[in-house]
Amino acid sequence: MKVFEILNLHKEILGFLQTVGIRVGDVRYIELYNEYRRLLGNGEKVTYIVASLSGRYHVSERKICGLVKLFQKDCSPYAV
């Protein structure tokens, strides 16, 4: 399958993702966010979680805060 064929097949969902501010590359941060939620659920403080994940995933603390905000964003068509 060619790149064009994949894009053409999924153009609606990719267009929607782009509209709500999601980049395809954000998929690599899913495990980071899962771990963030787990630690938060365990009662850890946000500053500790962000610092810990920053070191473990080699991502800046600012990037983690941005990802958390993005991943918590409502994606309903009415929220766009």
PDB file of C-alpha atoms in Angstrom:
ATOM      1  CA  MET A   1       0.000   0.000   0.000  1.00  0.00           C
ATOM      2  CA  LYS A   2       1.262   3.471  -0.890  1.00  0.00           C
ATOM      3  CA  VAL A   3       1.317   6.481   1.450  1.00  0.00           C
ATOM      4  CA  PHE A   4      -1.301   8.230  -0.679  1.00  0.00           C
ATOM      5  CA  GLU A   5      -3.638   5.248  -0.390  1.00  0.00           C
ATOM      6  CA  ILE A   6      -3.374   5.206   3.411  1.00  0.00           C
ATOM      7  CA  LEU A   7      -3.936   8.957   3.637  1.00  0.00           C
ATOM      8  CA  ASN A   8      -6.851   8.822   1.226  1.00  0.00           C
ATOM      9  CA  LEU A   9      -8.435   5.918   3.103  1.00  0.00           C
ATOM     10  CA  HIS A  10      -8.226   7.710   6.455  1.00  0.00           C
ATOM     11  CA  LYS A  11      -8.552  11.340   5.347  1.00  0.00           C
ATOM     12  CA  GLU A  12     -11.679  12.050   7.417  1.00  0.00           C
ATOM     13  CA  ILE A  13     -10.215  10.897  10.730  1.00  0.00           C
ATOM     14  CA  LEU A  14      -6.836  12.489   9.983  1.00  0.00           C
ATOM     15  CA  GLY A  15      -8.580  15.755   9.101  1.00  0.00           C
ATOM     16  CA  PHE A  16     -10.537  15.640  12.344  1.00  0.00           C
ATOM     17  CA  LEU A  17      -7.394  14.926  14.360  1.00  0.00           C
ATOM     18  CA  GLN A  18      -5.680  17.892  12.727  1.00  0.00           C
ATOM     19  CA  THR A  19      -8.685  20.126  13.429  1.00  0.00           C
ATOM     20  CA  VAL A  20      -8.610  19.369  17.163  1.00  0.00           C
ATOM     21  CA  GLY A  21      -4.828  19.819  17.361  1.00  0.00           C
ATOM     22  CA  ILE A  22      -3.664  16.214  17.509  1.00  0.00           C
ATOM     23  CA  ARG A  23      -0.498  15.316  15.653  1.00  0.00           C
ATOM     24  CA  VAL A  24      -0.025  11.726  14.468  1.00  0.00           C
ATOM     25  CA  GLY A  25       3.341  11.660  16.244  1.00  0.00           C
ATOM     26  CA  ASP A  26       1.587  12.141  19.605  1.00  0.00           C
ATOM     27  CA  VAL A  27       0.890   8.413  19.588  1.00  0.00           C
ATOM     28  CA  ARG A  28       4.399   7.863  20.963  1.00  0.00           C
ATOM     29  CA  TYR A  29       3.355   9.587  24.205  1.00  0.00           C
ATOM     30  CA  ILE A  30       0.438   7.282  25.033  1.00  0.00           C
ATOM     31  CA  GLU A  31       2.464   5.198  27.499  1.00  0.00           C
ATOM     32  CA  LEU A  32       3.817   8.353  29.118  1.00  0.00           C
ATOM     33  CA  TYR A  33       0.260   9.606  29.666  1.00  0.00           C
ATOM     34  CA  ASN A  34      -0.887   6.214  30.957  1.00  0.00           C
ATOM     35  CA  GLU A  35       1.917   6.324  33.494  1.00  0.00           C
ATOM     36  CA  TYR A  36       1.016   9.922  34.414  1.00  0.00           C
ATOM     37  CA  ARG A  37      -2.578   8.857  35.120  1.00  0.00           C
ATOM     38  CA  ARG A  38      -1.452   5.828  37.128  1.00  0.00           C
ATOM     39  CA  LEU A  39       0.874   7.888  39.309  1.00  0.00           C
ATOM     40  CA  LEU A  40      -1.769  10.582  39.776  1.00  0.00           C
ATOM     41  CA  GLY A  41      -4.259   7.899  40.784  1.00  0.00           C
ATOM     42  CA  ASN A  42      -1.749   6.624  43.342  1.00  0.00           C
ATOM     43  CA  GLY A  43      -1.770  10.053  44.993  1.00  0.00           C
ATOM     44  CA  GLU A  44       1.579  11.345  43.721  1.00  0.00           C
ATOM     45  CA  LYS A  45       1.967  15.099  43.334  1.00  0.00           C
ATOM     46  CA  VAL A  46       1.869  16.518  39.816  1.00  0.00           C
ATOM     47  CA  THR A  47       5.269  18.205  40.143  1.00  0.00           C
ATOM     48  CA  TYR A  48       6.863  14.898  41.173  1.00  0.00           C
ATOM     49  CA  ILE A  49       5.131  13.020  38.344  1.00  0.00           C
ATOM     50  CA  VAL A  50       6.217  15.533  35.702  1.00  0.00           C
ATOM     51  CA  ALA A  51       9.830  15.585  36.927  1.00  0.00           C
ATOM     52  CA  SER A  52       9.951  11.793  37.112  1.00  0.00           C
ATOM     53  CA  LEU A  53       8.474  11.245  33.664  1.00  0.00           C
ATOM     54  CA  SER A  54      10.696  13.940  32.179  1.00  0.00           C
ATOM     55  CA  GLY A  55      13.787  12.011  33.185  1.00  0.00           C
ATOM     56  CA  ARG A  56      12.417   8.606  32.272  1.00  0.00           C
ATOM     57  CA  TYR A  57      11.111   9.552  28.804  1.00  0.00           C
ATOM     58  CA  HIS A  58      13.739  12.229  27.999  1.00  0.00           C
ATOM     59  CA  VAL A  59      11.069  14.856  27.402  1.00  0.00           C
ATOM     60  CA  SER A  60      11.011  18.350  28.893  1.00  0.00           C
ATOM     61  CA  GLU A  61       8.668  19.081  31.778  1.00  0.00           C
ATOM     62  CA  ARG A  62       7.009  21.741  29.655  1.00  0.00           C
ATOM     63  CA  LYS A  63       6.324  19.175  26.919  1.00  0.00           C
ATOM     64  CA  ILE A  64       4.746  16.802  29.452  1.00  0.00           C
ATOM     65  CA  CYS A  65       2.463  19.560  30.757  1.00  0.00           C
ATOM     66  CA  GLY A  66       1.437  20.348  27.175  1.00  0.00           C
ATOM     67  CA  LEU A  67       0.763  16.682  26.441  1.00  0.00           C
ATOM     68  CA  VAL A  68      -1.354  16.295  29.577  1.00  0.00           C
ATOM     69  CA  LYS A  69      -3.399  19.336  28.577  1.00  0.00           C
ATOM     70  CA  LEU A  70      -3.788  18.013  25.021  1.00  0.00           C
ATOM     71  CA  PHE A  71      -4.698  14.468  26.080  1.00  0.00           C
ATOM     72  CA  GLN A  72      -7.339  15.791  28.500  1.00  0.00           C
ATOM     73  CA  LYS A  73      -8.896  18.040  25.857  1.00  0.00           C
ATOM     74  CA  ASP A  74     -12.486  17.329  24.863  1.00  0.00           C
ATOM     75  CA  CYS A  75     -12.624  16.243  21.208  1.00  0.00           C
ATOM     76  CA  SER A  76     -16.361  16.407  20.635  1.00  0.00           C
ATOM     77  CA  PRO A  77     -17.269  18.170  17.389  1.00  0.00           C
ATOM     78  CA  TYR A  78     -18.949  20.881  19.452  1.00  0.00           C
ATOM     79  CA  ALA A  79     -15.787  21.650  21.427  1.00  0.00           C
ATOM     80  CA  VAL A  80     -13.738  22.531  18.332  1.00  0.00           C
TER      81      VAL A  80
END
